[in-house]
């Protein structure tokens, strides 16, 4: 007899309640009994009493369960104890056989996993009320803590290939892409493992789970990234190209040993990013015209600077797309190649076999390039070859890690490049940051604009760039809605500082002048700092002052 019929036969629910529950089940899914409980048509205890009769599976009182036997059984399980406890399945092996207490004796995954365990063949199933199952599971969890440390490589590999674990990792990747996350963080703690997504540059906690589940998840992540799942004492890096939710994506995986286990970070690099035209990177019209002029130069070094995650690679990809007209030979050397560009020769470095940036650059110079893009100038050797290429008729686009534009000069000199060579090769530098863009669906006028107006007056630039600022800015604030997951922000926009190396600047660089002197000359030429550029975007309602100051105040305030 079906559960609905059984409940009706015992007078616990009415026909109308069954019909209503079936409609809810058809639209939202779930089991009929659970839907009836959720609708208040029947109590949990009454439902489970009927289930016990329907399944011929007696209800188990918590006092009847042998917890001592359960603790001993957990130490013999192939699957982590937490896997069973999360599913509210309690196992206790006794002389009479294996006692299996569960809230759902029909769970196929549980029955398949049970068949693989080295336990007694005689299974005695008992039905547990959810509240009783959770109470028992909580008492057993503390004992289960620490069991994962003794898992060997074979067991870890088996866990990593278990269907529920595979499904969890795949679903997490799909959810991260759907949420526009750039990174997934898996962070083990003393009692819980935290899963976080980095969205628009900010980390958001996605979920927490008992540490019992961590070994299987960590092993799965390491397995797909080609890492050694048995090595938990040393940092490891890996990568994989795969298809997630119908999208091609490259995933870079990094693991580092921490106090409570390995911390894992997955960097998601979708191969198809849609339109990467220069109009998408958020430059003001005057900056855009200036940057596009740089890209038409026949030679010289153009640097894009900023910290990791500031959008440097996206800017250079947009630049290459802009000048990829089929007339010039474009070659890149990257680690890794984040985006495939048709018509561009892209080279992936492989440091493990000695194919470094410097070695790749030497090969490129013999390949008749017009434009060379260097993913990052990391050392003196790479810097020297990039300078040489810029001085011998090539336009070289490269990234560098500095806080602002003109600090790039000092960085190259600190690497060992002579100031006169920097002056001769360097044609322009752009520094950039990314700030969160206000969600267009819910941004609203600020409810207290006066303090912002005072900050505006204090921060308003004193350079010639002040002419770009409106007299009456548009103050908007974040609110939060479904489109932005309640954050008030959706997407990011760049703020920029552009400096063209003019003849006076070139002279001062060759003389190894202090950066204060270089800034003075750049300001005379109309330099706009990143804060200045951010203020312009804030005044147009694209972001907020707090966002701008968070991203750039340390450099420009």
Coordinates of C-alpha atoms in Angstrom, one line a residue:
X1 CA 0.0 0.0 0.0
X2 CA 1.3 3.5 -0.9
X3 CA 2.1 5.8 2.0
X4 CA -0.7 8.2 1.0
X5 CA -3.2 5.4 1.0
X6 CA -1.9 4.1 4.3
X7 CA -2.2 7.5 6.0
X8 CA -5.7 7.9 4.7
X9 CA -6.7 4.4 5.8
X10 CA -5.6 5.2 9.3
X11 CA -7.5 8.5 9.2
X12 CA -4.4 10.6 9.6
X13 CA -5.0 12.7 6.5
X14 CA -7.9 13.7 4.3
X15 CA -8.2 13.2 0.5
X16 CA -8.0 17.0 -0.1
X17 CA -4.8 17.1 1.8
X18 CA -3.3 14.3 -0.3
X19 CA -4.4 16.1 -3.5
X20 CA -2.9 19.4 -2.3
X21 CA 0.4 17.6 -1.4
X22 CA 0.6 15.9 -4.8
X23 CA 0.3 19.3 -6.5
X24 CA 3.1 20.7 -4.3
X25 CA 5.2 17.6 -5.0
X26 CA 4.7 18.0 -8.8
X27 CA 5.9 21.6 -8.8
X28 CA 8.6 21.5 -6.1
X29 CA 9.6 17.8 -5.8
X30 CA 10.3 15.9 -2.7
X31 CA 8.7 12.8 -1.1
X32 CA 5.0 12.8 -0.5
X33 CA 5.3 12.1 3.2
X34 CA 7.8 15.0 3.7
X35 CA 5.5 17.3 1.8
X36 CA 2.6 16.4 4.0
X37 CA 4.7 17.1 7.1
X38 CA 5.8 20.4 5.7
X39 CA 2.2 21.4 5.0
X40 CA 1.2 20.4 8.5
X41 CA -1.2 17.7 7.4
X42 CA 0.5 15.0 9.5
X43 CA 3.1 14.9 12.3
X44 CA 6.6 13.4 11.8
X45 CA 6.0 10.7 14.4
X46 CA 2.7 9.6 12.7
X47 CA 4.3 9.5 9.3
X48 CA 7.2 7.4 10.5
X49 CA 4.9 5.0 12.3
X50 CA 3.1 4.4 8.9
X51 CA 6.5 4.1 7.1
X52 CA 7.6 1.4 9.6
X53 CA 4.4 -0.5 8.8
X54 CA 4.7 0.1 5.0
X55 CA 8.4 -1.0 4.9
X56 CA 8.1 -3.7 7.5
X57 CA 11.0 -1.9 9.2
X58 CA 10.5 -1.5 13.0
X59 CA 11.1 1.9 14.6
X60 CA 14.2 2.1 16.8
X61 CA 14.2 4.0 20.1
X62 CA 17.5 5.8 20.7
X63 CA 18.0 3.8 23.9
X64 CA 18.0 0.5 22.0
X65 CA 20.9 1.5 19.8
X66 CA 24.4 0.2 20.8
X67 CA 26.6 3.3 20.7
X68 CA 29.7 1.5 21.9
X69 CA 29.4 -1.0 19.0
X70 CA 28.8 1.9 16.7
X71 CA 32.0 3.6 17.7
X72 CA 34.0 0.4 17.2
X73 CA 32.3 -0.1 13.8
X74 CA 33.2 3.4 12.6
X75 CA 36.9 2.5 12.9
X76 CA 36.5 -0.3 10.4
X77 CA 34.6 1.6 7.7
X78 CA 36.0 2.1 4.2
X79 CA 34.0 5.3 3.8
X80 CA 34.6 8.0 6.4
X81 CA 32.2 7.8 9.3
X82 CA 31.1 11.4 8.5
X83 CA 29.7 10.2 5.1
X84 CA 27.3 7.9 6.9
X85 CA 26.4 10.3 9.7
X86 CA 25.6 13.1 7.2
X87 CA 23.1 10.7 5.7
X88 CA 21.7 9.9 9.1
X89 CA 22.8 6.2 8.8
X90 CA 24.1 4.6 12.0
X91 CA 25.9 1.3 11.8
X92 CA 26.6 -1.0 14.8
X93 CA 28.1 -4.5 14.3
X94 CA 27.1 -7.0 17.0
X95 CA 27.2 -10.7 17.4
X96 CA 23.7 -10.9 15.8
X97 CA 24.9 -9.0 12.7
X98 CA 24.9 -5.5 11.5
X99 CA 22.3 -3.1 12.9
X100 CA 21.5 -0.4 10.3
X101 CA 19.5 2.5 11.7
X102 CA 18.4 5.0 9.1
X103 CA 15.7 7.7 8.3
X104 CA 15.5 6.3 4.8
X105 CA 16.1 2.5 4.4
X106 CA 15.4 2.8 0.6
X107 CA 18.4 5.1 -0.1
X108 CA 20.1 3.4 -3.1
X109 CA 23.5 5.2 -2.5
X110 CA 23.5 4.0 1.1
X111 CA 22.7 0.4 0.1
X112 CA 25.4 0.3 -2.6
X113 CA 28.0 1.8 -0.2
X114 CA 27.0 -0.7 2.5
X115 CA 27.7 -3.6 0.1
X116 CA 31.3 -2.4 -0.2
X117 CA 32.0 -2.3 3.5
X118 CA 33.9 -5.1 5.2
X119 CA 31.0 -5.8 7.7
X120 CA 28.7 -8.6 8.6
X121 CA 26.5 -9.8 5.7
X122 CA 23.4 -10.0 7.9
X123 CA 21.8 -6.6 7.9
X124 CA 19.1 -5.7 10.4
X125 CA 17.4 -2.5 9.3
X126 CA 15.6 -0.2 11.7
X127 CA 13.8 3.1 11.0
X128 CA 14.8 6.2 13.0
X129 CA 12.9 9.4 13.5
X130 CA 15.0 12.3 12.0
X131 CA 15.3 14.0 15.4
X132 CA 16.5 10.8 17.1
X133 CA 18.9 10.1 14.2
X134 CA 20.5 13.6 14.4
X135 CA 20.9 13.3 18.2
X136 CA 22.7 10.0 17.9
X137 CA 24.8 11.2 15.0
X138 CA 25.9 14.3 17.0
X139 CA 27.1 12.0 19.8
X140 CA 29.1 9.9 17.4
X141 CA 30.7 12.8 15.4
X142 CA 33.2 13.6 18.1
X143 CA 34.5 10.1 18.0
X144 CA 34.7 10.3 14.2
X145 CA 36.9 13.4 14.3
X146 CA 40.5 12.6 13.6
X147 CA 39.7 9.3 11.8
X148 CA 40.6 10.9 8.5
X149 CA 44.2 11.4 9.4
X150 CA 44.9 7.7 9.1
X151 CA 43.4 7.2 5.6
X152 CA 45.9 5.6 3.2
X153 CA 46.3 6.6 -0.5
X154 CA 44.2 3.7 -1.7
X155 CA 41.3 4.6 0.5
X156 CA 41.6 8.3 -0.4
X157 CA 41.4 7.4 -4.1
X158 CA 38.4 5.3 -3.5
X159 CA 36.7 8.1 -1.6
X160 CA 37.6 10.5 -4.4
X161 CA 35.8 8.3 -7.0
X162 CA 32.7 7.8 -4.9
X163 CA 29.6 8.9 -6.8
X164 CA 28.3 11.3 -4.1
X165 CA 31.7 13.0 -3.8
X166 CA 32.1 13.3 -7.5
X167 CA 28.6 14.8 -7.7
X168 CA 29.3 17.3 -4.9
X169 CA 32.5 18.6 -6.5
X170 CA 30.9 18.8 -9.9
X171 CA 27.9 20.7 -8.5
X172 CA 30.2 23.1 -6.6
X173 CA 32.1 23.9 -9.8
X174 CA 28.8 24.5 -11.7
X175 CA 27.5 26.7 -8.9
X176 CA 30.7 28.7 -8.8
X177 CA 30.5 29.4 -12.6
X178 CA 26.9 30.3 -12.3
X179 CA 27.7 32.8 -9.5
X180 CA 30.5 34.3 -11.6
X181 CA 33.1 33.2 -9.0
X182 CA 36.8 33.5 -9.9
X183 CA 38.0 31.2 -7.1
X184 CA 36.8 28.5 -4.9
X185 CA 38.4 28.2 -1.4
X186 CA 38.2 24.9 0.6
X187 CA 39.3 25.7 4.1
X188 CA 39.6 23.0 6.8
X189 CA 39.0 24.0 10.4
X190 CA 39.1 22.2 13.8
X191 CA 35.5 21.0 13.5
X192 CA 34.2 22.3 10.2
X193 CA 35.3 22.8 6.6
X194 CA 34.3 26.0 5.0
X195 CA 33.6 26.5 1.3
X196 CA 33.9 30.0 0.0
X197 CA 33.6 31.7 -3.4
X198 CA 35.4 34.8 -4.5
X199 CA 32.9 36.9 -6.4
X200 CA 33.7 40.4 -7.7
X201 CA 36.9 40.3 -5.7
X202 CA 35.2 39.6 -2.3
X203 CA 35.0 36.2 -0.6
X204 CA 31.6 34.9 0.3
X205 CA 31.0 31.8 2.5
X206 CA 29.0 29.3 0.5
X207 CA 28.6 26.5 3.0
X208 CA 30.1 24.7 5.9
X209 CA 30.3 21.0 6.4
X210 CA 31.6 18.6 9.1
X211 CA 35.3 17.8 8.8
X212 CA 34.4 14.1 8.3
X213 CA 33.5 15.0 4.7
X214 CA 36.7 16.9 4.0
X215 CA 39.1 14.0 3.1
X216 CA 36.9 12.8 0.3
X217 CA 36.3 16.3 -1.1
X218 CA 40.0 17.2 -0.9
X219 CA 41.0 14.0 -2.5
X220 CA 38.6 14.5 -5.3
X221 CA 39.9 18.0 -6.0
X222 CA 43.5 16.9 -5.9
X223 CA 42.7 13.9 -8.1
X224 CA 41.2 16.0 -10.9
X225 CA 44.1 18.4 -10.7
X226 CA 46.7 15.7 -11.1
X227 CA 48.1 16.2 -7.6
X228 CA 49.5 13.5 -5.4
X229 CA 46.5 12.7 -3.1
X230 CA 48.8 11.0 -0.5
X231 CA 51.1 14.0 -0.2
X232 CA 49.7 16.3 2.5
X233 CA 52.9 17.8 3.9
X234 CA 54.1 19.9 0.9
X235 CA 52.4 22.5 -1.3
X236 CA 51.3 21.3 -4.7
X237 CA 50.0 22.9 -7.9
X238 CA 48.0 21.4 -10.7
X239 CA 45.7 22.3 -13.5
X240 CA 43.0 20.7 -15.7
X241 CA 40.9 21.7 -18.7
X242 CA 37.4 20.4 -18.4
X243 CA 33.8 21.0 -19.3
X244 CA 31.4 22.2 -16.5
X245 CA 27.7 22.8 -17.1
X246 CA 28.3 23.0 -20.8
X247 CA 31.2 25.5 -20.6
X248 CA 34.9 24.9 -21.3
X249 CA 37.0 26.0 -18.3
X250 CA 40.6 25.8 -17.2
X251 CA 41.0 25.2 -13.5
X252 CA 44.2 25.9 -11.6
X253 CA 44.4 24.1 -8.3
X254 CA 46.7 25.0 -5.4
X255 CA 47.1 23.1 -2.1
X256 CA 49.1 24.2 1.0
X257 CA 49.4 22.3 4.2
X258 CA 47.7 24.0 7.2
X259 CA 47.1 23.2 10.9
X260 CA 43.8 21.3 10.3
X261 CA 44.5 19.9 6.8
X262 CA 45.3 21.1 3.3
X263 CA 43.8 24.5 2.3
X264 CA 42.7 24.3 -1.4
X265 CA 42.1 27.1 -3.9
X266 CA 40.6 26.5 -7.4
X267 CA 41.1 29.3 -9.8
X268 CA 38.4 29.2 -12.6
X269 CA 39.4 30.4 -16.0
X270 CA 36.5 30.1 -18.5
X271 CA 37.8 29.7 -22.0
X272 CA 34.9 31.6 -23.5
X273 CA 34.5 35.0 -21.9
X274 CA 32.3 36.7 -24.4
X275 CA 33.1 40.1 -25.6
X276 CA 36.6 41.3 -24.5
X277 CA 36.6 44.5 -26.6
X278 CA 38.3 47.5 -25.1
X279 CA 34.9 49.2 -24.5
X280 CA 34.3 46.6 -21.8
X281 CA 37.2 47.4 -19.5
X282 CA 35.7 50.7 -18.3
X283 CA 38.2 53.3 -19.3
X284 CA 37.1 57.0 -19.5
X285 CA 37.2 58.3 -23.1
X286 CA 40.4 60.3 -22.6
X287 CA 42.2 57.3 -21.1
X288 CA 40.9 55.0 -23.9
X289 CA 42.2 57.3 -26.6
X290 CA 45.5 57.6 -24.8
X291 CA 45.8 53.8 -24.4
X292 CA 44.9 53.1 -28.0
X293 CA 47.5 55.6 -29.1
X294 CA 50.1 53.5 -27.2
X295 CA 49.1 50.4 -29.0
X296 CA 49.9 51.9 -32.4
X297 CA 53.5 52.6 -31.6
X298 CA 55.9 50.4 -33.6
X299 CA 58.3 49.7 -30.7
X300 CA 58.9 50.3 -27.0
X301 CA 57.9 48.8 -23.7
X302 CA 54.3 49.4 -22.4
X303 CA 53.7 48.1 -18.8
X304 CA 50.4 47.3 -17.1
X305 CA 50.9 47.1 -13.3
X306 CA 48.9 46.1 -10.3
X307 CA 48.5 43.3 -7.7
X308 CA 47.2 39.8 -8.5
X309 CA 43.5 39.9 -9.5
X310 CA 43.5 43.5 -10.6
X311 CA 42.5 42.8 -14.2
X312 CA 45.9 43.2 -15.9
X313 CA 45.6 40.1 -18.1
X314 CA 42.1 41.1 -19.2
X315 CA 43.4 44.5 -20.2
X316 CA 46.2 43.0 -22.2
X317 CA 43.9 40.5 -23.9
X318 CA 41.6 43.4 -24.8
X319 CA 44.6 45.3 -26.2
X320 CA 45.7 42.3 -28.3
X321 CA 42.2 41.8 -29.6
X322 CA 42.1 45.5 -30.6
X323 CA 45.3 45.4 -32.6
X324 CA 44.8 41.9 -34.0
X325 CA 44.1 43.1 -37.6
X326 CA 46.0 40.4 -39.5
X327 CA 48.8 42.8 -40.5
X328 CA 51.0 42.4 -37.5
X329 CA 52.5 39.2 -36.0
X330 CA 51.3 38.9 -32.3
X331 CA 53.0 36.4 -29.9
X332 CA 52.4 35.9 -26.2
X333 CA 54.3 34.1 -23.5
X334 CA 52.1 33.3 -20.5
X335 CA 51.8 31.2 -17.4
X336 CA 49.1 30.1 -17.8
X337 CA 47.4 30.9 -21.1
X338 CA 44.1 32.2 -19.6
X339 CA 42.2 32.9 -22.9
X340 CA 42.6 31.7 -26.4
X341 CA 42.8 34.5 -29.0
X342 CA 42.4 33.5 -32.7
X343 CA 45.2 34.8 -34.8
X344 CA 47.6 35.1 -31.9
X345 CA 50.5 32.7 -31.3
X346 CA 50.2 31.9 -27.6
X347 CA 53.0 30.2 -25.7
X348 CA 52.6 28.4 -22.3
X349 CA 55.7 28.4 -20.2
X350 CA 56.7 25.1 -18.4
X351 CA 59.1 25.9 -15.6
X352 CA 59.4 22.2 -14.6
X353 CA 61.2 21.5 -17.8
X354 CA 63.2 24.7 -17.9
X355 CA 60.9 26.5 -20.4
X356 CA 60.8 29.8 -18.5
X357 CA 59.7 33.3 -19.6
X358 CA 63.2 34.2 -20.4
X359 CA 63.9 31.1 -22.6
X360 CA 60.5 31.5 -24.4
X361 CA 61.3 35.2 -25.1
X362 CA 64.6 34.3 -26.7
X363 CA 62.8 32.0 -29.0
X364 CA 60.1 34.5 -29.8
X365 CA 62.7 37.1 -31.0
X366 CA 63.8 34.6 -33.7
X367 CA 60.1 34.2 -34.8
X368 CA 59.7 37.6 -36.5
X369 CA 57.2 39.2 -34.1
X370 CA 55.7 42.7 -34.3
X371 CA 54.0 42.7 -30.9
X372 CA 55.1 40.6 -27.9
X373 CA 53.0 40.2 -24.8
X374 CA 54.8 39.0 -21.7
X375 CA 52.4 37.6 -19.0
X376 CA 54.6 38.8 -16.2
X377 CA 58.2 40.2 -15.8
X378 CA 59.3 38.2 -12.8
X379 CA 63.1 38.5 -12.8
X380 CA 66.1 40.3 -14.2
X381 CA 66.7 37.9 -17.1
X382 CA 63.1 38.3 -18.4
X383 CA 63.3 42.1 -17.9
X384 CA 66.6 42.3 -19.8
X385 CA 65.2 40.4 -22.8
X386 CA 62.0 42.4 -22.8
X387 CA 64.0 45.7 -22.8
X388 CA 66.2 44.3 -25.6
X389 CA 63.1 43.4 -27.6
X390 CA 61.6 46.9 -27.1
X391 CA 64.8 48.5 -28.2
X392 CA 65.1 46.4 -31.4
X393 CA 61.9 47.3 -33.1
X394 CA 59.2 45.4 -31.2
X395 CA 56.2 46.6 -29.3
X396 CA 56.3 44.8 -25.9
X397 CA 53.3 44.6 -23.7
X398 CA 54.0 43.2 -20.2
X399 CA 52.7 43.2 -16.6
X400 CA 54.5 44.0 -13.5
X401 CA 53.6 43.9 -9.8
X402 CA 53.8 47.5 -8.4
X403 CA 51.4 49.7 -6.5
X404 CA 51.3 52.5 -8.9
X405 CA 52.4 53.4 -12.4
X406 CA 55.7 55.2 -11.8
X407 CA 56.9 52.6 -9.2
X408 CA 57.4 50.4 -12.2
X409 CA 60.6 52.4 -13.0
X410 CA 62.0 51.6 -9.5
X411 CA 61.0 48.0 -9.9
X412 CA 62.9 47.6 -13.1
X413 CA 66.0 49.3 -11.6
X414 CA 65.8 47.1 -8.5
X415 CA 65.8 44.1 -10.8
X416 CA 69.2 45.2 -12.1
X417 CA 68.2 47.1 -15.2
X418 CA 70.3 50.3 -15.8
X419 CA 68.3 53.5 -15.5
X420 CA 69.4 54.6 -19.0
X421 CA 68.1 51.4 -20.5
X422 CA 64.8 51.8 -18.7
X423 CA 64.5 55.4 -20.0
X424 CA 65.3 54.3 -23.5
X425 CA 62.8 51.4 -23.7
X426 CA 59.9 52.4 -21.5
X427 CA 57.3 54.3 -23.4
X428 CA 54.2 54.2 -21.1
X429 CA 52.9 52.6 -17.9
X430 CA 49.4 52.0 -16.7
X431 CA 48.4 51.0 -13.2
X432 CA 45.0 49.6 -12.4
X433 CA 42.6 48.2 -9.8
X434 CA 39.1 46.7 -10.0
X435 CA 36.2 48.1 -7.9
X436 CA 32.8 46.5 -7.5
X437 CA 30.1 47.9 -9.8
X438 CA 26.8 48.9 -8.2
X439 CA 24.1 46.5 -9.2
X440 CA 22.0 48.3 -11.9
X441 CA 18.9 46.5 -10.7
X442 CA 18.8 47.9 -7.2
X443 CA 21.2 50.9 -6.8
X444 CA 19.4 53.8 -5.2
X445 CA 20.1 57.4 -4.3
X446 CA 22.2 57.7 -1.1
X447 CA 20.0 58.4 1.9
X448 CA 22.7 60.6 3.6
X449 CA 24.8 62.3 0.9
X450 CA 26.2 65.1 3.1
X451 CA 29.1 63.1 4.6
X452 CA 29.9 61.8 1.1
X453 CA 29.9 65.4 -0.2
X454 CA 32.4 66.3 2.5
X455 CA 34.7 63.4 1.6
X456 CA 34.4 64.3 -2.0
X457 CA 35.5 67.9 -1.3
X458 CA 38.5 66.5 0.7
X459 CA 39.5 63.9 -1.9
X460 CA 38.8 65.9 -5.1
X461 CA 42.0 66.0 -7.1
X462 CA 44.2 69.0 -7.4
X463 CA 45.7 67.9 -10.7
X464 CA 44.7 69.1 -14.2
X465 CA 42.4 66.1 -14.3
X466 CA 39.9 67.9 -12.0
X467 CA 38.2 69.2 -15.1
X468 CA 36.8 65.8 -15.7
X469 CA 34.8 65.8 -12.5
X470 CA 31.2 67.0 -12.5
X471 CA 30.1 69.9 -10.3
X472 CA 27.2 67.8 -8.9
X473 CA 28.0 64.1 -8.6
X474 CA 25.4 61.4 -8.6
X475 CA 25.5 59.7 -5.2
X476 CA 24.2 56.1 -5.3
X477 CA 24.3 53.4 -2.7
X478 CA 24.1 49.6 -2.7
X479 CA 20.8 48.0 -1.6
X480 CA 20.8 44.3 -2.6
X481 CA 18.4 42.2 -4.6
X482 CA 18.1 38.8 -6.2
X483 CA 20.1 39.8 -9.2
X484 CA 23.2 40.6 -7.1
X485 CA 22.6 37.9 -4.4
X486 CA 21.8 40.6 -1.8
X487 CA 25.3 42.2 -2.0
X488 CA 24.3 45.4 -3.9
X489 CA 27.1 44.9 -6.4
X490 CA 27.3 43.0 -9.6
X491 CA 30.5 42.9 -11.8
X492 CA 33.5 45.1 -11.5
X493 CA 34.9 48.2 -13.3
X494 CA 38.5 49.3 -13.6
X495 CA 40.1 52.4 -12.3
X496 CA 43.3 53.5 -14.0
X497 CA 46.4 55.6 -13.9
X498 CA 48.1 56.3 -17.2
X499 CA 51.5 57.8 -17.6
X500 CA 53.2 58.4 -21.0
X501 CA 57.0 58.7 -20.8
X502 CA 57.6 62.1 -22.3
X503 CA 61.1 63.5 -23.1
X504 CA 61.4 65.3 -19.7
X505 CA 60.3 62.1 -17.9
X506 CA 62.8 60.1 -20.0
X507 CA 65.6 62.4 -19.0
X508 CA 64.8 62.2 -15.3
X509 CA 64.5 58.4 -15.4
X510 CA 67.9 58.1 -17.0
X511 CA 69.3 60.2 -14.2
X512 CA 67.6 57.9 -11.6
X513 CA 65.6 60.7 -10.2
X514 CA 63.4 60.1 -7.2
X515 CA 59.8 59.1 -7.8
X516 CA 58.6 62.4 -6.3
X517 CA 60.2 64.2 -9.2
X518 CA 58.7 61.8 -11.7
X519 CA 55.2 62.3 -10.2
X520 CA 55.7 66.1 -10.4
X521 CA 56.4 65.9 -14.1
X522 CA 53.5 63.4 -14.7
X523 CA 51.1 65.6 -12.9
X524 CA 52.1 68.5 -15.1
X525 CA 51.2 66.4 -18.1
X526 CA 47.7 65.7 -16.7
X527 CA 48.2 62.5 -14.8
X528 CA 45.1 61.2 -13.1
X529 CA 45.6 58.9 -10.1
X530 CA 43.5 55.8 -9.6
X531 CA 41.6 57.6 -6.8
X532 CA 40.9 60.5 -9.2
X533 CA 39.7 58.1 -11.9
X534 CA 37.6 56.3 -9.3
X535 CA 36.0 59.5 -8.2
X536 CA 34.8 60.1 -11.8
X537 CA 33.2 56.7 -11.9
X538 CA 31.6 57.3 -8.4
X539 CA 30.2 60.6 -9.6
X540 CA 28.5 58.8 -12.4
X541 CA 26.9 56.2 -10.1
X542 CA 29.0 53.3 -11.2
X543 CA 30.5 52.5 -7.8
X544 CA 30.9 54.0 -4.3
X545 CA 33.5 56.1 -2.6
X546 CA 34.1 53.3 -0.1
X547 CA 34.9 50.9 -2.9
X548 CA 37.3 53.3 -4.6
X549 CA 39.1 54.0 -1.3
X550 CA 39.3 50.3 -0.4
X551 CA 41.0 49.6 -3.8
X552 CA 43.3 52.6 -4.2
X553 CA 43.6 54.8 -1.2
X554 CA 46.9 53.2 0.0
X555 CA 48.5 54.4 -3.2
X556 CA 46.9 57.7 -3.9
X557 CA 45.4 59.3 -0.8

